[in-house]
Amino acid sequence: MTYMDQVIRESQRYYASVNNMYKVCTEECTLKGSDGLKYRVKPGTEIFISVYGLHKDPRYWSDPETFDPDRFSEERKHEINKMTFLPFGEGPRMCVGMRMGLLQMKCCLATLIKGYKLELSPKTKLPFKLLSFVFLTEAEGGIWVYLSKLR
């Protein structure tokens, strides 16, 4: 299942299920911005993290607009900075359902691959245009597929 894991991780990077995260600072800290300036953050300050922006940032990902599951291979996964891949958040308040979510994705994908043929419907607009400012990633007009059982 190694390659399936790579495909799932790259799918999470390419189309993060959660576009943005909002966090509340619990203790004073200093953050360095991409402009080089330092910002003092006080407890209670709301922090906005663009997961989509982080996952597509060329400073952290080589050729970020290319879908490449091999970037998560054993040979290359050491190149990934832990805090630049946040499909479930990170730290003590990361998603508690991470393991269950990954298990469901693997079971669903394995079932589909084993027993069904999927075809993209012409009703699906390509390339996908993601809706802005929604909590969960959503393609404008939806993603429509034809599903037929394999014989």
Coordinates of N, CA and C in Angstrom, one line a residue:
M1 N 0.8 -1.2 0.0 CA 0.0 0.0 0.0 C 0.9 1.3 0.0
T2 N 2.1 1.1 -0.1 CA 3.0 2.3 -0.1 C 2.7 3.3 -1.2
Y3 N 2.4 2.9 -2.4 CA 2.1 3.9 -3.4 C 0.8 4.5 -3.2
M4 N -0.2 3.7 -2.7 CA -1.5 4.3 -2.4 C -1.3 5.4 -1.3
D5 N -0.5 5.1 -0.3 CA -0.2 6.2 0.7 C 0.3 7.4 0.1
Q6 N 1.3 7.2 -0.8 CA 1.9 8.4 -1.5 C 0.8 9.2 -2.3
V7 N -0.1 8.5 -3.0 CA -1.1 9.1 -3.8 C -2.1 9.9 -2.9
I8 N -2.4 9.3 -1.8 CA -3.3 10.0 -0.8 C -2.6 11.2 -0.2
R9 N -1.4 11.1 0.1 CA -0.7 12.3 0.7 C -0.6 13.4 -0.3
E10 N -0.2 13.0 -1.6 CA -0.1 14.0 -2.6 C -1.4 14.6 -2.9
S11 N -2.5 13.8 -2.9 CA -3.8 14.4 -3.1 C -4.2 15.4 -2.0
Q12 N -3.8 15.1 -0.7 CA -4.0 16.0 0.4 C -3.2 17.3 0.2
R13 N -2.0 17.1 -0.4 CA -1.2 18.3 -0.6 C -1.8 19.2 -1.7
Y14 N -2.1 18.5 -2.8 CA -2.6 19.2 -4.0 C -3.9 19.8 -3.9
Y15 N -4.9 19.1 -3.3 CA -6.2 19.6 -3.0 C -6.5 19.4 -1.5
A16 N -5.9 20.2 -0.6 CA -6.2 20.1 0.8 C -7.7 20.1 1.1
S17 N -8.1 19.1 2.0 CA -9.5 19.1 2.3 C -10.0 20.3 3.1
V18 N -9.1 20.9 3.9 CA -9.4 22.1 4.6 C -8.4 23.2 4.1
N19 N -9.0 24.2 3.5 CA -8.2 25.3 2.8 C -7.4 26.1 3.9
N20 N -8.1 26.4 5.0 CA -7.5 27.3 5.9 C -7.7 26.8 7.3
M21 N -6.8 27.2 8.2 CA -6.9 26.8 9.6 C -6.8 28.1 10.4
Y22 N -7.6 28.2 11.5 CA -7.6 29.3 12.4 C -7.2 28.8 13.7
K23 N -6.2 29.4 14.3 CA -5.6 29.0 15.6 C -5.6 30.3 16.5
V24 N -5.6 30.0 17.8 CA -5.5 31.1 18.8 C -4.2 30.9 19.5
C25 N -3.4 31.9 19.5 CA -2.1 31.9 20.2 C -2.3 31.7 21.7
T26 N -1.6 30.8 22.3 CA -1.8 30.5 23.8 C -0.7 31.1 24.6
E27 N 0.4 31.4 24.0 CA 1.5 32.1 24.7 C 2.3 33.0 23.8
E28 N 2.9 34.0 24.4 CA 3.6 35.0 23.6 C 4.7 34.4 22.8
C29 N 4.8 34.8 21.5 CA 5.9 34.3 20.7 C 6.2 35.3 19.6
T30 N 7.3 35.1 18.9 CA 7.7 35.9 17.8 C 7.7 35.1 16.5
L31 N 7.0 35.6 15.5 CA 7.0 35.0 14.2 C 7.7 35.8 13.2
K32 N 8.5 35.2 12.3 CA 9.2 35.9 11.2 C 8.4 35.7 10.0
G33 N 8.0 36.9 9.4 CA 7.2 36.9 8.1 C 8.1 36.6 6.9
S34 N 7.5 36.3 5.8 CA 8.2 36.0 4.6 C 8.9 37.3 4.1
D35 N 8.5 38.5 4.6 CA 9.2 39.7 4.3 C 10.4 40.0 5.1
G36 N 10.7 39.0 6.1 CA 11.9 39.2 6.9 C 11.6 39.9 8.2
L37 N 10.4 40.6 8.3 CA 10.1 41.3 9.5 C 9.6 40.3 10.6
K38 N 9.9 40.7 11.9 CA 9.5 39.9 13.0 C 8.2 40.5 13.6
Y39 N 7.3 39.6 14.0 CA 6.0 40.0 14.6 C 5.9 39.4 16.0
R40 N 5.6 40.2 17.0 CA 5.3 39.7 18.3 C 3.8 39.4 18.4
V41 N 3.6 38.1 18.8 CA 2.2 37.7 18.9 C 1.8 37.4 20.3
K42 N 0.7 38.1 20.7 CA 0.3 38.0 22.1 C -0.7 36.9 22.3
P43 N -0.8 36.3 23.5 CA -1.8 35.3 23.8 C -3.2 35.8 23.4
G44 N -4.0 35.0 22.9 CA -5.4 35.4 22.5 C -5.5 35.9 21.0
T45 N -4.3 36.1 20.4 CA -4.3 36.6 19.0 C -4.8 35.4 18.1
E46 N -5.7 35.7 17.2 CA -6.1 34.7 16.2 C -5.1 34.7 15.0
I47 N -4.7 33.5 14.7 CA -3.8 33.2 13.6 C -4.5 32.5 12.5
F48 N -4.3 33.0 11.2 CA -4.9 32.4 10.1 C -3.8 31.7 9.3
I49 N -4.0 30.4 9.0 CA -3.0 29.7 8.2 C -3.6 29.2 6.9
S50 N -3.0 29.6 5.8 CA -3.5 29.2 4.5 C -2.9 27.9 4.2
V51 N -3.6 26.8 4.4 CA -3.0 25.4 4.1 C -2.8 25.3 2.6
Y52 N -3.8 25.7 1.9 CA -3.7 25.7 0.4 C -2.5 26.4 -0.1
G53 N -2.3 27.6 0.4 CA -1.1 28.4 0.0 C 0.2 27.8 0.4
L54 N 0.2 27.2 1.6 CA 1.4 26.5 2.1 C 1.8 25.3 1.3
H55 N 0.7 24.5 0.9 CA 0.9 23.3 0.1 C 1.3 23.6 -1.3
K56 N 1.1 24.8 -1.8 CA 1.4 25.2 -3.2 C 2.6 26.1 -3.2
D57 N 3.3 26.3 -2.1 CA 4.4 27.3 -2.1 C 5.7 26.7 -2.7
P58 N 6.2 27.3 -3.7 CA 7.4 26.8 -4.4 C 8.7 26.9 -3.5
R59 N 8.6 27.6 -2.4 CA 9.8 27.7 -1.5 C 9.9 26.3 -0.7
Y60 N 8.8 25.6 -0.6 CA 8.8 24.3 0.1 C 8.5 23.1 -0.7
W61 N 8.0 23.3 -1.9 CA 7.6 22.2 -2.8 C 8.2 22.4 -4.2
S62 N 9.0 21.5 -4.7 CA 9.5 21.6 -6.1 C 8.4 21.4 -7.0
D63 N 8.2 22.2 -8.0 CA 7.1 22.1 -9.0 C 5.8 21.8 -8.3
P64 N 5.3 22.8 -7.5 CA 4.1 22.5 -6.7 C 2.8 22.3 -7.5
E65 N 2.7 22.8 -8.7 CA 1.5 22.6 -9.5 C 1.5 21.3 -10.2
T66 N 2.5 20.4 -10.1 CA 2.5 19.1 -10.6 C 2.1 18.1 -9.6
F67 N 1.2 17.2 -10.0 CA 0.8 16.1 -9.1 C 1.8 15.0 -9.1
D68 N 2.6 14.8 -8.0 CA 3.7 13.9 -8.0 C 3.7 13.1 -6.7
P69 N 3.1 11.9 -6.7 CA 3.1 11.1 -5.5 C 4.5 10.7 -5.0
D70 N 5.4 10.6 -5.9 CA 6.8 10.2 -5.6 C 7.5 11.2 -4.6
R71 N 7.0 12.4 -4.5 CA 7.6 13.3 -3.5 C 7.4 12.8 -2.1
F72 N 6.5 11.8 -1.9 CA 6.3 11.2 -0.6 C 6.9 9.8 -0.5
S73 N 7.7 9.5 -1.4 CA 8.4 8.2 -1.4 C 9.4 8.1 -0.3
E74 N 9.9 6.9 0.1 CA 10.9 6.7 1.1 C 12.1 7.5 0.7
E75 N 12.5 7.6 -0.5 CA 13.7 8.2 -1.0 C 13.6 9.8 -0.9
R76 N 12.4 10.3 -1.0 CA 12.3 11.8 -1.0 C 11.5 12.4 0.1
K77 N 10.9 11.6 1.0 CA 10.0 12.2 2.0 C 10.8 13.0 3.0
H78 N 12.1 12.7 3.2 CA 12.9 13.5 4.1 C 13.1 14.9 3.7
E79 N 12.8 15.3 2.4 CA 12.9 16.6 1.9 C 11.7 17.5 2.4
I80 N 10.7 16.9 2.9 CA 9.5 17.6 3.3 C 9.6 18.1 4.8
N81 N 9.5 19.4 4.9 CA 9.5 20.1 6.2 C 8.2 19.8 6.9
K82 N 8.2 19.2 8.1 CA 7.0 18.8 8.8 C 6.0 19.9 8.9
M83 N 6.3 21.1 9.0 CA 5.4 22.2 9.2 C 4.9 22.8 7.9
T84 N 5.2 22.1 6.7 CA 4.7 22.6 5.5 C 3.7 21.7 4.8
F85 N 3.4 20.6 5.5 CA 2.4 19.6 5.1 C 1.4 19.4 6.2
L86 N 0.3 20.1 6.1 CA -0.7 20.2 7.2 C -2.1 19.7 6.9
P87 N -2.2 18.5 6.3 CA -3.6 18.1 5.9 C -4.5 17.9 7.1
F88 N -3.9 17.6 8.3 CA -4.7 17.4 9.5 C -4.3 18.4 10.6
G89 N -3.5 19.4 10.3 CA -3.0 20.3 11.3 C -1.7 19.7 11.8
E90 N -1.3 20.2 13.0 CA 0.0 19.7 13.6 C -0.1 20.1 15.0
G91 N 0.7 19.3 15.8 CA 0.8 19.6 17.2 C -0.3 19.1 18.1
P92 N -0.4 19.6 19.3 CA -1.3 19.0 20.3 C -2.8 19.1 19.9
R93 N -3.1 20.0 19.0 CA -4.5 20.2 18.6 C -4.8 19.8 17.2
M94 N -4.0 18.9 16.7 CA -4.2 18.4 15.3 C -5.5 17.6 15.3
C95 N -6.0 17.3 14.1 CA -7.2 16.5 14.0 C -7.2 15.2 14.7
V96 N -8.1 15.0 15.6 CA -8.2 13.7 16.4 C -8.6 12.6 15.5
G97 N -9.3 12.9 14.4 CA -9.8 11.8 13.5 C -8.9 11.5 12.4
M98 N -7.6 11.9 12.5 CA -6.7 11.7 11.4 C -6.6 10.2 11.0
R99 N -6.3 9.3 11.9 CA -6.1 7.9 11.6 C -7.4 7.3 11.0
M100 N -8.5 7.7 11.6 CA -9.8 7.1 11.1 C -10.0 7.7 9.7
G101 N -9.8 8.9 9.4 CA -9.9 9.5 8.1 C -9.1 8.9 7.1
L102 N -7.8 8.6 7.4 CA -6.9 8.0 6.5 C -7.3 6.6 6.2
L103 N -7.8 5.8 7.2 CA -8.3 4.5 7.0 C -9.5 4.5 6.1
Q104 N -10.4 5.4 6.3 CA -11.6 5.5 5.4 C -11.2 5.8 4.0
M105 N -10.2 6.7 3.8 CA -9.8 7.0 2.4 C -9.2 5.8 1.8
K106 N -8.4 5.0 2.5 CA -7.7 3.8 1.9 C -8.8 2.8 1.6
C107 N -9.7 2.5 2.5 CA -10.7 1.5 2.2 C -11.6 1.9 1.0
C108 N -12.0 3.2 1.0 CA -12.8 3.7 -0.1 C -12.1 3.5 -1.5
L109 N -10.8 4.0 -1.5 CA -10.0 3.9 -2.7 C -9.8 2.5 -3.1
A110 N -9.5 1.6 -2.2 CA -9.2 0.2 -2.6 C -10.5 -0.4 -3.1
T111 N -11.7 -0.1 -2.5 CA -12.9 -0.7 -3.0 C -13.2 -0.2 -4.4
L112 N -13.0 1.1 -4.6 CA -13.3 1.7 -6.0 C -12.4 1.1 -7.0
I113 N -11.1 1.0 -6.7 CA -10.1 0.5 -7.7 C -10.4 -1.0 -8.0
K114 N -10.8 -1.7 -7.0 CA -11.0 -3.2 -7.1 C -12.2 -3.5 -7.9
G115 N -13.3 -2.7 -7.7 CA -14.6 -3.2 -8.3 C -15.3 -2.2 -9.3
Y116 N -14.7 -1.1 -9.5 CA -15.4 -0.1 -10.3 C -14.5 0.6 -11.3
K117 N -15.2 1.1 -12.4 CA -14.5 1.9 -13.4 C -15.1 3.3 -13.2
L118 N -14.2 4.3 -13.1 CA -14.7 5.7 -12.9 C -14.3 6.5 -14.1
E119 N -15.3 7.3 -14.6 CA -15.0 8.1 -15.7 C -15.5 9.5 -15.4
L120 N -14.8 10.5 -15.7 CA -15.2 11.9 -15.4 C -16.3 12.3 -16.4
S121 N -17.3 12.8 -15.8 CA -18.5 13.3 -16.6 C -18.2 14.6 -17.3
P122 N -18.7 14.8 -18.5 CA -18.5 16.1 -19.2 C -19.1 17.3 -18.4
K123 N -20.0 16.9 -17.4 CA -20.6 18.0 -16.6 C -19.5 18.6 -15.6
T124 N -18.4 17.9 -15.4 CA -17.4 18.5 -14.6 C -16.6 19.5 -15.4
K125 N -16.4 20.7 -14.8 CA -15.7 21.7 -15.4 C -14.2 21.6 -15.2
L126 N -13.4 21.5 -16.3 CA -11.9 21.4 -16.2 C -11.3 22.6 -16.7
P127 N -10.2 23.1 -16.2 CA -9.6 22.6 -14.9 C -10.5 23.0 -13.7
F128 N -10.3 22.3 -12.6 CA -11.1 22.6 -11.5 C -10.9 24.0 -11.0
K129 N -11.9 24.7 -10.7 CA -11.8 26.0 -10.1 C -12.3 25.9 -8.6
L130 N -11.4 26.1 -7.7 CA -11.8 25.9 -6.3 C -12.5 27.1 -5.8
L131 N -13.5 26.9 -5.0 CA -14.2 28.0 -4.4 C -13.4 28.7 -3.3
S132 N -13.3 30.0 -3.3 CA -12.6 30.7 -2.3 C -13.4 30.8 -1.0
F133 N -12.7 30.9 0.1 CA -13.3 31.3 1.4 C -14.4 30.3 1.8
V134 N -14.1 29.0 1.6 CA -15.0 28.0 2.1 C -14.1 27.1 3.0
F135 N -14.7 26.5 4.1 CA -13.9 25.8 5.0 C -13.3 24.5 4.4
L136 N -14.2 23.8 3.8 CA -13.8 22.5 3.1 C -13.6 22.8 1.6
T137 N -12.5 22.2 1.0 CA -12.3 22.5 -0.4 C -13.4 22.0 -1.2
E138 N -13.8 22.8 -2.2 CA -15.0 22.4 -3.0 C -14.7 23.0 -4.4
A139 N -14.9 22.1 -5.4 CA -14.8 22.6 -6.8 C -16.1 23.3 -7.3
E140 N -15.9 24.4 -8.0 CA -17.1 25.1 -8.5 C -17.8 24.2 -9.4
G141 N -19.1 24.0 -9.2 CA -19.9 23.1 -10.0 C -19.9 21.7 -9.6
G142 N -19.0 21.3 -8.7 CA -18.9 19.9 -8.3 C -18.0 19.1 -9.2
I143 N -17.7 17.9 -8.7 CA -16.9 16.9 -9.5 C -17.9 15.8 -9.8
W144 N -18.2 15.6 -11.1 CA -19.2 14.6 -11.5 C -18.5 13.4 -12.2
V145 N -18.8 12.2 -11.8 CA -18.2 11.0 -12.3 C -19.2 10.0 -12.7
Y146 N -18.9 9.2 -13.7 CA -19.7 8.0 -14.0 C -19.0 6.8 -13.3
L147 N -19.8 6.0 -12.6 CA -19.3 4.9 -11.9 C -20.0 3.6 -12.4
S148 N -19.2 2.6 -12.9 CA -19.8 1.4 -13.4 C -19.0 0.2 -12.8
K149 N -19.8 -0.8 -12.4 CA -19.2 -2.0 -11.8 C -18.4 -2.8 -12.8
L150 N -17.2 -3.2 -12.4 CA -16.4 -4.1 -13.3 C -17.0 -5.5 -13.3
R151 N -16.8 -6.2 -14.4 CA -17.3 -7.6 -14.4 C -16.2 -8.5 -14.2

